[in-house]
Coordinates of C-alpha atoms in Angstrom, one line a residue:
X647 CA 110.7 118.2 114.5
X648 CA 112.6 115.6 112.2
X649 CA 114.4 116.5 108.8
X650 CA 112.4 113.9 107.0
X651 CA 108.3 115.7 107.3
X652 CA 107.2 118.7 105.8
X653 CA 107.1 120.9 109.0
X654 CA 104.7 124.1 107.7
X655 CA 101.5 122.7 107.4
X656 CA 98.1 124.3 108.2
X657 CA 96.2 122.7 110.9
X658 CA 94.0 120.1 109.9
X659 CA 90.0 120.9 110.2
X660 CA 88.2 118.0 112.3
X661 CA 85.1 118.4 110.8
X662 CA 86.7 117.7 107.2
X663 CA 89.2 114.7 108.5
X664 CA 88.5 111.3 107.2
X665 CA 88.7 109.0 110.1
X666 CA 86.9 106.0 108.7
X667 CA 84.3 105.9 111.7
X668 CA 83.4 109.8 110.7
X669 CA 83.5 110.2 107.3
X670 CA 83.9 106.6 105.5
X671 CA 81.3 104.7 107.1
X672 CA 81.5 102.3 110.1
X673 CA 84.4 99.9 110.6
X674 CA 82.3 96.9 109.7
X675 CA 81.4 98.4 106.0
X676 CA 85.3 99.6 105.6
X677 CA 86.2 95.7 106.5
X678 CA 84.1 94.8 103.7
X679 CA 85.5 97.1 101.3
X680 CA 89.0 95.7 101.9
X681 CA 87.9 92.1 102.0
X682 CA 86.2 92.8 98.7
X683 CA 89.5 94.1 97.1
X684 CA 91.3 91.5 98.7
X685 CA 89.3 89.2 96.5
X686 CA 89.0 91.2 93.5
X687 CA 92.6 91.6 93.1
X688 CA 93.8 88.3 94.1
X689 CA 91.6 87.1 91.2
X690 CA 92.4 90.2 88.7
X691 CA 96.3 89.7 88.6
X692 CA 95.8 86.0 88.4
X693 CA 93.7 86.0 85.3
X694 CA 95.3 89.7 83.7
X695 CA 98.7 88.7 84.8
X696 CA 99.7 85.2 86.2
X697 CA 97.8 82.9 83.8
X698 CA 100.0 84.0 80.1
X699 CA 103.1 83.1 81.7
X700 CA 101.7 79.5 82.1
X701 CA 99.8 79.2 78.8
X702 CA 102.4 81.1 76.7
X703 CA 103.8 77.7 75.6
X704 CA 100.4 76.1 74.8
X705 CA 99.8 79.4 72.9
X706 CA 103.0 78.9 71.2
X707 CA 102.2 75.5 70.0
X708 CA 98.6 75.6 68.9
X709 CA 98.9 78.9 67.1
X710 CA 102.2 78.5 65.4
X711 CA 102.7 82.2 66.8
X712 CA 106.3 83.2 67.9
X713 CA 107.0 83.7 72.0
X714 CA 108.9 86.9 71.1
X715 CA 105.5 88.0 69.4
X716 CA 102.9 87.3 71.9
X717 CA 105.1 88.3 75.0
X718 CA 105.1 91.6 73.2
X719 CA 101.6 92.0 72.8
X720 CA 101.6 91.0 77.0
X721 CA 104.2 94.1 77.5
X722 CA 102.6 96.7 75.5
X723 CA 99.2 95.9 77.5
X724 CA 101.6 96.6 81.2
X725 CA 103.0 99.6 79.1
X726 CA 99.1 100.6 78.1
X727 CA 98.2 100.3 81.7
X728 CA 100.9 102.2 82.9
X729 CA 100.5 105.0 80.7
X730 CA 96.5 104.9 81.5
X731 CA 97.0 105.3 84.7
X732 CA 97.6 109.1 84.7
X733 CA 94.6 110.4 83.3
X734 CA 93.0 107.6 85.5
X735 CA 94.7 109.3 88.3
X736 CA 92.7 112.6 87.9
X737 CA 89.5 110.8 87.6
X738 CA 90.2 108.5 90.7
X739 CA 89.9 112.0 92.5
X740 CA 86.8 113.4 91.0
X741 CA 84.6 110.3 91.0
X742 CA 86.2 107.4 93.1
X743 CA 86.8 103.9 92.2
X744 CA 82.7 103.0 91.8
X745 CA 82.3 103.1 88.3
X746 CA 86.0 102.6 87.1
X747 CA 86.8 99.3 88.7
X748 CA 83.5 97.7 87.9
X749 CA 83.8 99.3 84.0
X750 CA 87.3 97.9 84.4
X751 CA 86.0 94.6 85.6
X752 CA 83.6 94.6 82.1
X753 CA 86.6 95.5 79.7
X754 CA 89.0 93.2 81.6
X755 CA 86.1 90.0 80.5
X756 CA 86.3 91.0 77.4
X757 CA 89.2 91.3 76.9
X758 CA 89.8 87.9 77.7
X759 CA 87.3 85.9 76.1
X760 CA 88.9 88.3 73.1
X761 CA 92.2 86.4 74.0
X762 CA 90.2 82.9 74.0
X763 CA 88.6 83.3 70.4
X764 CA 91.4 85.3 68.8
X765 CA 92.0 83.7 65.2
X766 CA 94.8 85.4 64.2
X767 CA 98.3 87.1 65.9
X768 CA 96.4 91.1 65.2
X769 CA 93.2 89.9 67.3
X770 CA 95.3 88.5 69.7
X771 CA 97.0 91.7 70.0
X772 CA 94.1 94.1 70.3
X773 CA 92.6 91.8 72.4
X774 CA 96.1 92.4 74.9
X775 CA 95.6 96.5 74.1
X776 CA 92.0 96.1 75.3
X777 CA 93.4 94.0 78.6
X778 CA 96.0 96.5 79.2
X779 CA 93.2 99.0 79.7
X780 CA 91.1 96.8 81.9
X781 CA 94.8 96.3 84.5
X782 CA 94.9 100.3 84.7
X783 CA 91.0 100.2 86.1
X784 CA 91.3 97.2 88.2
X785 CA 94.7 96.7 89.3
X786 CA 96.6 97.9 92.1
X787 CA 96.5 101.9 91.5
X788 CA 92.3 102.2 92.0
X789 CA 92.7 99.6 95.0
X790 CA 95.8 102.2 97.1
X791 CA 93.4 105.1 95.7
X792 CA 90.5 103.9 96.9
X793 CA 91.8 102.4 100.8
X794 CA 94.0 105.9 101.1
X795 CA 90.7 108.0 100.9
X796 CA 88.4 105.5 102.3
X797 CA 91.1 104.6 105.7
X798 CA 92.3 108.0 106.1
X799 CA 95.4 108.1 108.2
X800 CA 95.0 104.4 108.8
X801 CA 95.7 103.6 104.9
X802 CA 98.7 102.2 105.9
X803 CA 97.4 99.0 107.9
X804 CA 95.0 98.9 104.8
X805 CA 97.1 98.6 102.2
X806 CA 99.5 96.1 103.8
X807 CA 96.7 93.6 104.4
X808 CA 95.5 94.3 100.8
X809 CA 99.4 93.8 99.2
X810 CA 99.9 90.8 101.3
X811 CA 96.7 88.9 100.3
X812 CA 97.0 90.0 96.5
X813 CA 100.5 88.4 97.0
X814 CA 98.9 85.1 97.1
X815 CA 97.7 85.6 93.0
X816 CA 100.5 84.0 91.6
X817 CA 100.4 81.2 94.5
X818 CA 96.5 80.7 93.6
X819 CA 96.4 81.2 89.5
X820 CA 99.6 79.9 88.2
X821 CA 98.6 76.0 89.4
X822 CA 95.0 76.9 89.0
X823 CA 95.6 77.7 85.3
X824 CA 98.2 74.8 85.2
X825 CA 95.6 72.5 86.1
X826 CA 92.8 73.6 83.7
X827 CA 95.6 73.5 80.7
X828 CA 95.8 69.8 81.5
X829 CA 92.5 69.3 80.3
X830 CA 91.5 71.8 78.2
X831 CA 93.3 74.0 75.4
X832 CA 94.4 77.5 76.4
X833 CA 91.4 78.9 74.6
X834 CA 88.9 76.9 76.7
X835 CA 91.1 77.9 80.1
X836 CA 90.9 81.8 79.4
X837 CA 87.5 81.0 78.6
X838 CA 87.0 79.7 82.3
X839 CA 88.7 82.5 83.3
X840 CA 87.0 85.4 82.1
X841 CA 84.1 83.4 83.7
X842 CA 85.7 83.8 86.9
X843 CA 87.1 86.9 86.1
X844 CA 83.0 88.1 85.6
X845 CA 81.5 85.7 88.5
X846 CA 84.1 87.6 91.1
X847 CA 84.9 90.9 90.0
X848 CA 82.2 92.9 88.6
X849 CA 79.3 92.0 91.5
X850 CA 82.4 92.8 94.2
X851 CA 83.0 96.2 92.5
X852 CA 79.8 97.4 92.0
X853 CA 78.5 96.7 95.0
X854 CA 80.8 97.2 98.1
X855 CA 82.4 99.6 96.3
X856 CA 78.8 101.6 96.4
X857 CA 79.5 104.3 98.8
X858 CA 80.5 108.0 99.4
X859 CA 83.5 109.4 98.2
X860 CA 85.5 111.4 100.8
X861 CA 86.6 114.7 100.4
X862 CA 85.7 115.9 97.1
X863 CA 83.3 118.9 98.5
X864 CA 86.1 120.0 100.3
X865 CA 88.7 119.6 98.3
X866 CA 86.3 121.6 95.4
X867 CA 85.2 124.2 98.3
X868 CA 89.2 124.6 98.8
X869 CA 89.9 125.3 95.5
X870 CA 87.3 127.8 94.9
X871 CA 88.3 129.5 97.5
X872 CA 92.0 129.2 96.6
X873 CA 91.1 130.7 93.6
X874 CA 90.0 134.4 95.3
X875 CA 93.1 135.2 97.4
X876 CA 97.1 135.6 96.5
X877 CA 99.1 132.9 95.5
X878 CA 101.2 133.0 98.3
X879 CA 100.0 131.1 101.1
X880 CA 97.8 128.8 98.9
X881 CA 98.2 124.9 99.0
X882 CA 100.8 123.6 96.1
X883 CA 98.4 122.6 93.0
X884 CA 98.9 118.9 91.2
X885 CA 101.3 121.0 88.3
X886 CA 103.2 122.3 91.1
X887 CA 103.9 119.2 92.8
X888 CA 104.6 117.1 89.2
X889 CA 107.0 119.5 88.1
X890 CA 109.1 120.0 91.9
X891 CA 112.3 118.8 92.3
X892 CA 111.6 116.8 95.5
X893 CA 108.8 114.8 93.3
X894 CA 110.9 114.5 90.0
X895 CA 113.8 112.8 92.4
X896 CA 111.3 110.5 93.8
X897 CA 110.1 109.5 90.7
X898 CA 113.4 108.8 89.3
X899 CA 114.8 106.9 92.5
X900 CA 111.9 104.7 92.2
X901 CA 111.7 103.8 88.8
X902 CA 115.7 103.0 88.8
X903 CA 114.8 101.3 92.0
X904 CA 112.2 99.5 90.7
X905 CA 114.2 98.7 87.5
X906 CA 117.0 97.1 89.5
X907 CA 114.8 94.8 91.8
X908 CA 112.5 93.2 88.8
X909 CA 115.6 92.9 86.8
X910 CA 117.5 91.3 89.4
X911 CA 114.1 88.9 90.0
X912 CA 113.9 87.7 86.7
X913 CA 117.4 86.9 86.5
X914 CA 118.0 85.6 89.5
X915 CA 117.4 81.8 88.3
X916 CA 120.2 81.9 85.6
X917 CA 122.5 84.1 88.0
X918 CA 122.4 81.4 90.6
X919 CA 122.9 78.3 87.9
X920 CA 126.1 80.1 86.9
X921 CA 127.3 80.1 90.7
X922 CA 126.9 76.3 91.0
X923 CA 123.2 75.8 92.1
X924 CA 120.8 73.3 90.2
X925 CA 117.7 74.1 88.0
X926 CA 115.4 73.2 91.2
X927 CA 117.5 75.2 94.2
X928 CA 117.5 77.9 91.6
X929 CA 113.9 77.8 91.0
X930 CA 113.3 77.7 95.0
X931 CA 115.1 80.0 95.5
X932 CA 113.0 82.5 93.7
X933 CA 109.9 81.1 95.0
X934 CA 111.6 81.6 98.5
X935 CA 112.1 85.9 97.6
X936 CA 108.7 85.5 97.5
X937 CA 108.4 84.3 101.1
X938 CA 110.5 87.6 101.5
X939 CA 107.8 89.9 100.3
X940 CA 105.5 88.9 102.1
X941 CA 108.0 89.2 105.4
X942 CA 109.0 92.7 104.0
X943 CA 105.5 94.2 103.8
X944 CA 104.4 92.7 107.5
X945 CA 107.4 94.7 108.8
X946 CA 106.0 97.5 106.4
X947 CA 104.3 99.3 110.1
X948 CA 107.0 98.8 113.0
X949 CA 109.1 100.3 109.9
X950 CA 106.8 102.6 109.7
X951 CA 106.8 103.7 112.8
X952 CA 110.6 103.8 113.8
X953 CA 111.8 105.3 110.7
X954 CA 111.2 109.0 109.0
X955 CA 109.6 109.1 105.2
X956 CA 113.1 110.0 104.0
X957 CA 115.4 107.7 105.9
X958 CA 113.0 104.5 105.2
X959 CA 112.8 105.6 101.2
X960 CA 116.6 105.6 100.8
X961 CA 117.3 102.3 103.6
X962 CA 114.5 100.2 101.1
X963 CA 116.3 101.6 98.0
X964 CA 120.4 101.4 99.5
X965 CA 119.2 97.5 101.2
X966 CA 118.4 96.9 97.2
X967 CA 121.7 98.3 96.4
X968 CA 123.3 96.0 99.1
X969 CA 121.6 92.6 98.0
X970 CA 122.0 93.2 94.0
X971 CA 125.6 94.0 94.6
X972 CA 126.2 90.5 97.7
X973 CA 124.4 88.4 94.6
X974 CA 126.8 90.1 91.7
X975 CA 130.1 89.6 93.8
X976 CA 129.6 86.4 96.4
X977 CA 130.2 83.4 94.5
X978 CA 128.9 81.1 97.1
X979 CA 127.8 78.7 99.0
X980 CA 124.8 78.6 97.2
X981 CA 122.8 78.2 100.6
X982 CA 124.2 81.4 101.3
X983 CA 123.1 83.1 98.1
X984 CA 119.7 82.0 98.7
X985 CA 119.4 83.6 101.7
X986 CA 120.7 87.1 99.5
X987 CA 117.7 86.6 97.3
X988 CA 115.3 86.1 100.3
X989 CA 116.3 89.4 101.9
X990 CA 116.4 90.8 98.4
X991 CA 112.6 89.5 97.8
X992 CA 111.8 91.9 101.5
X993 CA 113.2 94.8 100.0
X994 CA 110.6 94.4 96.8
X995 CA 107.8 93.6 99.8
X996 CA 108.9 96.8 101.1
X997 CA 108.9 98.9 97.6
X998 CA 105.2 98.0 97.1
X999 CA 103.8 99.6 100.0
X1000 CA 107.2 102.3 99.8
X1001 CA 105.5 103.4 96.4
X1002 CA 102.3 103.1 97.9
X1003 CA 102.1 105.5 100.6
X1004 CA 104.7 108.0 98.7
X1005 CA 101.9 110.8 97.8
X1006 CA 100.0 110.6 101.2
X1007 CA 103.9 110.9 103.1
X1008 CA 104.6 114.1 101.4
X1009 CA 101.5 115.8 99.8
X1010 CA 98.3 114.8 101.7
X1011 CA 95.6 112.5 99.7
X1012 CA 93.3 115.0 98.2
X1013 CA 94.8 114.3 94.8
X1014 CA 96.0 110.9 95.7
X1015 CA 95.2 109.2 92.1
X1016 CA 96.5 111.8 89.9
X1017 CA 99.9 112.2 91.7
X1018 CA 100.0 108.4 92.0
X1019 CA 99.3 107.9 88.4
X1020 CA 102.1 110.2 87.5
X1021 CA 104.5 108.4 89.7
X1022 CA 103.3 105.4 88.6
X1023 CA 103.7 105.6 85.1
X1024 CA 107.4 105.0 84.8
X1025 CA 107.7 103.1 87.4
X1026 CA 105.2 100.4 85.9
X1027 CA 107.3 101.1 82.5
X1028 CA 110.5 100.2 84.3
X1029 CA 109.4 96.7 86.0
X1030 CA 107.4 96.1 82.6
X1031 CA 111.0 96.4 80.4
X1032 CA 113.2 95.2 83.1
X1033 CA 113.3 91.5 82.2
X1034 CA 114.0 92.1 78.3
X1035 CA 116.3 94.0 79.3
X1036 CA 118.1 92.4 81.9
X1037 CA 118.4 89.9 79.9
X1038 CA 120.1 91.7 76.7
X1039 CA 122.6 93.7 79.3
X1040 CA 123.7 89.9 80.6
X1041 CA 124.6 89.1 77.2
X1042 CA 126.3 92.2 76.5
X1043 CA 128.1 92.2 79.3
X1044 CA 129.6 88.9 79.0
X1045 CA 127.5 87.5 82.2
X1046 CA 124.9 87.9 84.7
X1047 CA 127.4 88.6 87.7
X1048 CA 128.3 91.4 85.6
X1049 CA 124.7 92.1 84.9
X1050 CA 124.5 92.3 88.9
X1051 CA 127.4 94.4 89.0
X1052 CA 125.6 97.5 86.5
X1053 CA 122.3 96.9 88.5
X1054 CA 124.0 97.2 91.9
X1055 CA 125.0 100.9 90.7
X1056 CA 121.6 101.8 89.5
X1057 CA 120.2 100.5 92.6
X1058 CA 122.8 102.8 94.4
X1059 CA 122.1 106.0 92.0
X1060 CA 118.2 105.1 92.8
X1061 CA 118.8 105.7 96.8
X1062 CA 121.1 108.5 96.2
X1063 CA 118.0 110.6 93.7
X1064 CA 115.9 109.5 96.8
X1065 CA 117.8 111.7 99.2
X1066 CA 115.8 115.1 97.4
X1067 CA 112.6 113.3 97.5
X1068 CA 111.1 115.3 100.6
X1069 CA 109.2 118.5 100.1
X1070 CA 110.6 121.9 101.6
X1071 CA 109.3 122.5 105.4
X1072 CA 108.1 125.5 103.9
X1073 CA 105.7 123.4 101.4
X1074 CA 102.3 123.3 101.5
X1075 CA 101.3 120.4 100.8
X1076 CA 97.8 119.6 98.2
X1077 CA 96.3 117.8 101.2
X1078 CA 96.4 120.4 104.0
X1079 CA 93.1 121.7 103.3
X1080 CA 91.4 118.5 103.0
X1081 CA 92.2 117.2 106.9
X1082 CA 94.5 114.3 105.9
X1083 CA 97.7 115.3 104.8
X1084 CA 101.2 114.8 106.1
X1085 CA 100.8 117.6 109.0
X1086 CA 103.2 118.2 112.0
X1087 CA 104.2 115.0 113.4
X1088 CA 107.8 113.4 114.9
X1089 CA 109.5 111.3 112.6
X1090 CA 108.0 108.1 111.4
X1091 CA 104.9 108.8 113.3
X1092 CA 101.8 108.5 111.3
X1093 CA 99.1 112.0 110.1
X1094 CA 98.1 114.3 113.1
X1095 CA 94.6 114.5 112.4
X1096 CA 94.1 117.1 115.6
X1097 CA 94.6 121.2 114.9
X1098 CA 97.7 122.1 115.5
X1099 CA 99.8 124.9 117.4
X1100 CA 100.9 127.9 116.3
X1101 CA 104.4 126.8 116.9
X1102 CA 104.3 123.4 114.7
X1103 CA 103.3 126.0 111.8
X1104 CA 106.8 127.6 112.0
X1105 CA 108.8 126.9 108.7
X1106 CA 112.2 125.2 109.7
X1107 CA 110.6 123.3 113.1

């Protein structure tokens, strides 16, 4: 048994486990519950996310409202839906992603037609609070919720298919809304786009997302009868989990690692101009990191499957380290640098589907959405505040390169907290009862779902 899995796990029951042809339906209506969030959140972050970067200046100009004012109201909606997404966790759990994405789907429309016909900077605003909502009940965090109980232990392939189509939002939107700007004010083009926003996402929710949820009789059953013997022996409960150390760590390494990629993203452009490259090898070189994310979350599996949770949560977080700090100190050729920012764009690939798959690698997937939502919280916070913030450092600092230089060691302090960020073999984890949870296996190998020996059950193997 490897270091990096929680070793003492009870065996799991087959009659609970959640193979998709058993307990989620057949493989033919699980296909069309991924292809439908494929769609759904290709077309939510492009309309929620990827279309006020675009019309910011149009907004700017019509409204005589200040950037710094209206980029606010953007970031307090990520900060809203970060926040939301912990008590969204818990209800994830008890009633499935049905009725919350396609609710979601209703407030996220109205929220932007509340954008469209806003007449002054406080409507505008509320309108952005309201959004922020909407992008906690139809963003990513439902989505992994709902393909980690629906997929069972073959989430994985799930969510990389749905992270690498969703990547295409910003390739679909951004010259999408471009191109309706041309012709029409901003108000008319997030007009359109709530329309498209309804047309898409609301029939796709309610409808193929229609269908059992897994595992909530048992995990209820479990608990009930948790409830009548010792508290020795029983499964860790959700508090028990938040407040460990081994979560707390994880938590922190990702939100510093998270801080440190975004940051390095955003400022990646000027970075570069300041090392000799033009305005348009800058710019394609960002574009290029994307290219890189998309590499780094096909590799997501064989990665997967070579590496334990441990090792592969502090290589993603120390290869970070490594780019963030080649970017702060190389000062060129500039085709060199590019290449940097392309393996630095795999690393943030990597972190998607990293964050992910956290909760099911250590603690099972019964409570999947409330132990995501806490984890998520900050970490959302920290990519939400890492460009304003970036960009103040680089000006305290004297420079970006220097700016590099403070995010290479927070990249570096992020893979060290990640070190602590597996659970005790003698742990328990919240999953065990449920059939899917991170039982006996060899390192970087994937749930057994089989019952296992007496031997795998021995703390310490």
């Amino acid at each position: 048994m490897g270091h990096d899995t929680p070793a003492s796990v009870p065996a799991a029951d087959p009659a609970a486990g959640t193979a998709p042809s058993a307990r989620s339906g057949s493989a033919t209506s699980l296909r069309t519950v991924l292809a439908a969030l494929c769609v759904t959140e290709i077309t939510s972050w492009g309309v929620l996310y990827y279309a006020f970067p675009v019309l910011a200046p149009a907004i700017t100009a019509d409204t005589g409202w200040s950037t710094a004012a209206i980029t606010a109201a953007f970031s307090a909606a990520l900060v809203l839906a970060a926040l939301g997404g912990i008590p969204l966790g818990r209800l994830l759990d008890r009633r499935g992603p049905h009725a919350i994405m396609t609710t979601g789907s209703i407030a996220a429309v109205i929220a932007v037609i509340g954008l469209a016909t806003a007449p002054n900077l406080w409507w505008f605003s509320a309108a952005w609070v309201l959004a922020g909502a909407a992008m906690t009940a139809v963003l990513y965090q439902p989505a992994f919720a709902a393909l980690t109980r629906y997929y069972g232990p073959g989430h994985v392939r799930a969510l990389t298919t749905l992270t690498l189509v969703a990547g295409l939002a910003s390739t679909v939107f951004a010259p999408l809304t471009d191109t309706l700007a041309s012709h029409m004010s901003w108000r008319s083009v997030y007009l359109a786009l709530a329309a498209i926003l309804a047309i898409v996402t609301i029939p796709l929710h309610a409808i193929a997302l229609r269908r059992p949820w897994p595992g909530i009789r048992e995990h209820a059953s479990d608990e009930r009868r948790d409830a009548a013997r010792p508290m020795a022996g029983r499964p860790a409960t959700v508090r028990a989990v938040i407040t460990s150390r081994p979560f707390l760590l994880l938590t922190a390494g990702l939100t510093l690692g998270t801080f440190a990629m975004y940051a390095v993203m955003i400022n990646l452009i000027p970075l570069l101009i300041s090392r000799g490259a033009d305005a348009t090898t800058a710019a394609w070189a960002l574009g290029l990191g994307g290219v890189g994310q998309v590499a780094g979350r096909l590799g997501y599996g064989p990665l997967v499957r070579r590496t334990g949770v441990r090792s592969r949560t502090v290589l993603i977080l120390a290869l970070s380290a490594v780019t963030t700090a080649a970017l702060a100190a190389v000062p060129g050729p500039v085709a060199l640098l590019v290449a940097v920012a392309v393996l630095a764009g795999t690393t943030r690939g990597i972190a998607t589907l990293l964050q992910a798959t956290a909760v099911t690698d250590r603690w099972g997937a019964t409570a999947y959405g409330t132990l995501s939502g806490v984890l998520a919280a900050p970490i959302t916070i920290a990519g939400a505040i890492a460009p304003w913030a970036g960009a103040a450092l680089a000006g305290g600092l004297g420079g970006y390169p220097a700016l590099f230089a403070v995010l290479t060691v927070v990249a570096v302090l992020a893979a060290a907290l990640a070190t602590g960020s597996m659970p005790t073999a003698a742990a328990v984890p919240i999953g065990a009862a449920s059939g899917f949870s991170p039982a006996s296996r060899t390192p970087g190998r994937g749930p057994s779902m089989g019952r296992g020996s007496r031997r795998s059950r021995r703390p310490g193997r």
